[in-house]
PDB file of C-alpha atoms in Angstrom:
ATOM      1  CA  UNK E   1      -1.024  -5.138   6.422  1.00 92.00           C
ATOM      2  CA  UNK E   2      -3.042  -7.471   4.248  1.00 93.00           C
ATOM      3  CA  UNK E   3      -4.335  -6.635   0.763  1.00 93.00           C
ATOM      4  CA  UNK E   4      -7.293  -8.777  -0.328  1.00 90.00           C
ATOM      5  CA  UNK E   5      -8.156  -9.093  -4.018  1.00 89.00           C
ATOM      6  CA  UNK E   6     -11.790  -8.014  -3.836  1.00 83.00           C
ATOM      7  CA  UNK E   7     -12.354  -7.421  -7.556  1.00 78.00           C
ATOM      8  CA  UNK E   8     -14.675 -10.262  -8.465  1.00 66.00           C
ATOM      9  CA  UNK E   9     -15.425  -8.965 -11.931  1.00 61.00           C
ATOM     10  CA  UNK E  10     -18.845  -7.846 -13.074  1.00 46.00           C
ATOM     11  CA  UNK E  11     -20.498  -8.516  -9.714  1.00 46.00           C
ATOM     12  CA  UNK E  12     -18.494  -5.683  -8.147  1.00 42.00           C
ATOM     13  CA  UNK E  13     -18.876  -3.309 -11.081  1.00 42.00           C
ATOM     14  CA  UNK E  14     -22.562  -2.594 -10.812  1.00 44.00           C
ATOM     15  CA  UNK E  15     -24.273  -5.978 -10.538  1.00 40.00           C
ATOM     16  CA  UNK E  16     -24.217  -5.979  -6.732  1.00 39.00           C
ATOM     17  CA  UNK E  17     -23.907  -3.072  -4.366  1.00 37.00           C
ATOM     18  CA  UNK E  18     -20.362  -2.358  -3.273  1.00 41.00           C
ATOM     19  CA  UNK E  19     -17.916  -5.055  -2.363  1.00 43.00           C
ATOM     20  CA  UNK E  20     -19.045  -8.655  -2.692  1.00 44.00           C
ATOM     21  CA  UNK E  21     -16.480  -9.810  -0.131  1.00 50.00           C
ATOM     22  CA  UNK E  22     -17.289  -8.174   3.167  1.00 53.00           C
ATOM     23  CA  UNK E  23     -14.247  -9.399   5.092  1.00 55.00           C
ATOM     24  CA  UNK E  24     -12.252  -6.171   4.959  1.00 60.00           C
ATOM     25  CA  UNK E  25     -13.029  -4.439   8.260  1.00 71.00           C
ATOM     26  CA  UNK E  26     -10.763  -2.302  10.434  1.00 73.00           C
ATOM     27  CA  UNK E  27     -11.489  -0.517  13.686  1.00 76.00           C
ATOM     28  CA  UNK E  28     -12.051   3.249  13.323  1.00 76.00           C
ATOM     29  CA  UNK E  29      -8.785   3.990  15.159  1.00 77.00           C
ATOM     30  CA  UNK E  30      -6.897   1.374  13.059  1.00 75.00           C
ATOM     31  CA  UNK E  31      -5.638  -0.347  16.215  1.00 83.00           C
ATOM     32  CA  UNK E  32      -6.463  -3.860  15.017  1.00 78.00           C
ATOM     33  CA  UNK E  33      -3.738  -5.869  13.286  1.00 83.00           C
ATOM     34  CA  UNK E  34      -3.211  -6.770  10.617  1.00 85.00           C
ATOM     35  CA  UNK E  35      -4.826  -3.851   8.849  1.00 85.00           C
ATOM     36  CA  UNK E  36      -6.991  -5.261   6.071  1.00 86.00           C
ATOM     37  CA  UNK E  37      -7.258  -3.469   2.737  1.00 87.00           C
ATOM     38  CA  UNK E  38      -9.615  -4.084  -0.161  1.00 87.00           C
ATOM     39  CA  UNK E  39      -7.971  -3.974  -3.589  1.00 88.00           C
ATOM     40  CA  UNK E  40     -10.999  -2.036  -4.870  1.00 83.00           C
ATOM     41  CA  UNK E  41     -10.265   0.732  -2.365  1.00 81.00           C
ATOM     42  CA  UNK E  42      -6.597   1.153  -3.243  1.00 89.00           C
ATOM     43  CA  UNK E  43      -4.465   2.474  -6.049  1.00 91.00           C
ATOM     44  CA  UNK E  44      -0.768   2.267  -6.904  1.00 91.00           C
ATOM     45  CA  UNK E  45       0.082   5.558  -5.172  1.00 93.00           C
ATOM     46  CA  UNK E  46      -1.552   4.490  -1.898  1.00 93.00           C
ATOM     47  CA  UNK E  47       0.038   1.032  -2.004  1.00 94.00           C
ATOM     48  CA  UNK E  48       3.500   2.488  -2.659  1.00 95.00           C
ATOM     49  CA  UNK E  49       3.088   4.795   0.358  1.00 94.00           C
ATOM     50  CA  UNK E  50       1.982   1.862   2.528  1.00 93.00           C
ATOM     51  CA  UNK E  51       4.904  -0.228   1.271  1.00 95.00           C
ATOM     52  CA  UNK E  52       7.283   2.383   2.644  1.00 93.00           C
ATOM     53  CA  UNK E  53       5.770   1.709   6.081  1.00 92.00           C
ATOM     54  CA  UNK E  54       6.018  -2.088   5.943  1.00 93.00           C
ATOM     55  CA  UNK E  55       5.352  -5.249   4.006  1.00 94.00           C
ATOM     56  CA  UNK E  56       1.934  -6.123   2.662  1.00 95.00           C
ATOM     57  CA  UNK E  57       0.660  -9.692   2.550  1.00 95.00           C
ATOM     58  CA  UNK E  58      -1.316 -10.451  -0.610  1.00 94.00           C
ATOM     59  CA  UNK E  59      -4.503 -12.505  -0.482  1.00 91.00           C
ATOM     60  CA  UNK E  60      -5.124 -13.517  -4.093  1.00 89.00           C
ATOM     61  CA  UNK E  61      -8.126 -15.255  -5.631  1.00 85.00           C
ATOM     62  CA  UNK E  62      -6.168 -18.498  -5.530  1.00 85.00           C
ATOM     63  CA  UNK E  63      -5.721 -18.059  -1.759  1.00 86.00           C
ATOM     64  CA  UNK E  64      -9.444 -17.369  -1.382  1.00 83.00           C
ATOM     65  CA  UNK E  65     -10.391 -20.406  -3.469  1.00 81.00           C
ATOM     66  CA  UNK E  66      -7.990 -22.563  -1.432  1.00 82.00           C
ATOM     67  CA  UNK E  67      -9.830 -21.728   1.810  1.00 82.00           C
ATOM     68  CA  UNK E  68     -13.285 -22.046   0.245  1.00 80.00           C
ATOM     69  CA  UNK E  69     -14.614 -18.505  -0.201  1.00 74.00           C
ATOM     70  CA  UNK E  70     -17.877 -19.228  -2.062  1.00 71.00           C
ATOM     71  CA  UNK E  71     -18.021 -16.033  -4.167  1.00 66.00           C
ATOM     72  CA  UNK E  72     -14.601 -16.488  -5.707  1.00 64.00           C
ATOM     73  CA  UNK E  73     -14.575 -18.614  -8.833  1.00 68.00           C
ATOM     74  CA  UNK E  74     -12.101 -17.101 -11.315  1.00 72.00           C
ATOM     75  CA  UNK E  75      -8.491 -18.184 -10.784  1.00 70.00           C
ATOM     76  CA  UNK E  76      -6.853 -14.775 -11.158  1.00 74.00           C
ATOM     77  CA  UNK E  77      -7.576 -11.072 -11.295  1.00 81.00           C
ATOM     78  CA  UNK E  78      -5.781  -9.110 -14.015  1.00 85.00           C
ATOM     79  CA  UNK E  79      -6.577  -5.777 -12.333  1.00 86.00           C
ATOM     80  CA  UNK E  80      -5.104  -6.979  -9.027  1.00 89.00           C
ATOM     81  CA  UNK E  81      -1.981  -8.281 -10.767  1.00 90.00           C
ATOM     82  CA  UNK E  82      -1.484  -4.999 -12.655  1.00 91.00           C
ATOM     83  CA  UNK E  83      -1.847  -2.965  -9.481  1.00 91.00           C
ATOM     84  CA  UNK E  84       0.689  -5.107  -7.622  1.00 94.00           C
ATOM     85  CA  UNK E  85       3.177  -5.165 -10.492  1.00 94.00           C
ATOM     86  CA  UNK E  86       3.177  -1.384 -10.903  1.00 93.00           C
ATOM     87  CA  UNK E  87       4.021  -0.946  -7.214  1.00 95.00           C
ATOM     88  CA  UNK E  88       6.532  -3.814  -7.197  1.00 93.00           C
ATOM     89  CA  UNK E  89       8.630  -1.935  -9.752  1.00 92.00           C
ATOM     90  CA  UNK E  90       8.897   1.010  -7.345  1.00 91.00           C
ATOM     91  CA  UNK E  91       9.140  -0.949  -4.055  1.00 93.00           C
ATOM     92  CA  UNK E  92      10.431  -4.437  -4.966  1.00 92.00           C
ATOM     93  CA  UNK E  93      10.393  -6.064  -1.512  1.00 92.00           C
ATOM     94  CA  UNK E  94       6.988  -4.836  -0.400  1.00 94.00           C
ATOM     95  CA  UNK E  95       4.721  -7.800  -1.059  1.00 95.00           C
ATOM     96  CA  UNK E  96       4.607 -11.171   0.681  1.00 92.00           C
ATOM     97  CA  UNK E  97       2.405 -14.086  -0.362  1.00 90.00           C
ATOM     98  CA  UNK E  98      -0.124 -15.538   2.056  1.00 86.00           C
ATOM     99  CA  UNK E  99       2.344 -18.377   2.719  1.00 73.00           C
ATOM    100  CA  UNK E 100       4.844 -15.817   4.047  1.00 63.00           C
ATOM    101  CA  UNK E 101       7.352 -15.910   1.204  1.00 59.00           C
ATOM    102  CA  UNK E 102       8.111 -12.889  -1.003  1.00 62.00           C
ATOM    103  CA  UNK E 103       5.475 -12.599  -3.717  1.00 62.00           C
ATOM    104  CA  UNK E 104       7.095 -12.706  -7.143  1.00 58.00           C
ATOM    105  CA  UNK E 105       5.921 -13.417 -10.669  1.00 50.00           C
TER     106      UNK E 105
END
């Protein structure tokens, strides 16, 4: 599974309709892999449940900037970090960085 930080700030909180990054698409039967999740569509409870099924690769703003996503300009997302940290306390080995190493502080 892949969790993409899709909270781009004010643009996703009313300035534009819905999610400004439209790269989070799964097939209706969820047969495609990896499953892609938008951070705006998740919460700590859902992430903890998914973590019990397997590891989740994090795609942060820094990762998005590194590959040239044009809508991403801010270097970090406090909401994304808070969400990840709350789950990490419950399921410590759940998250992996985009480079494949465990994602830690």
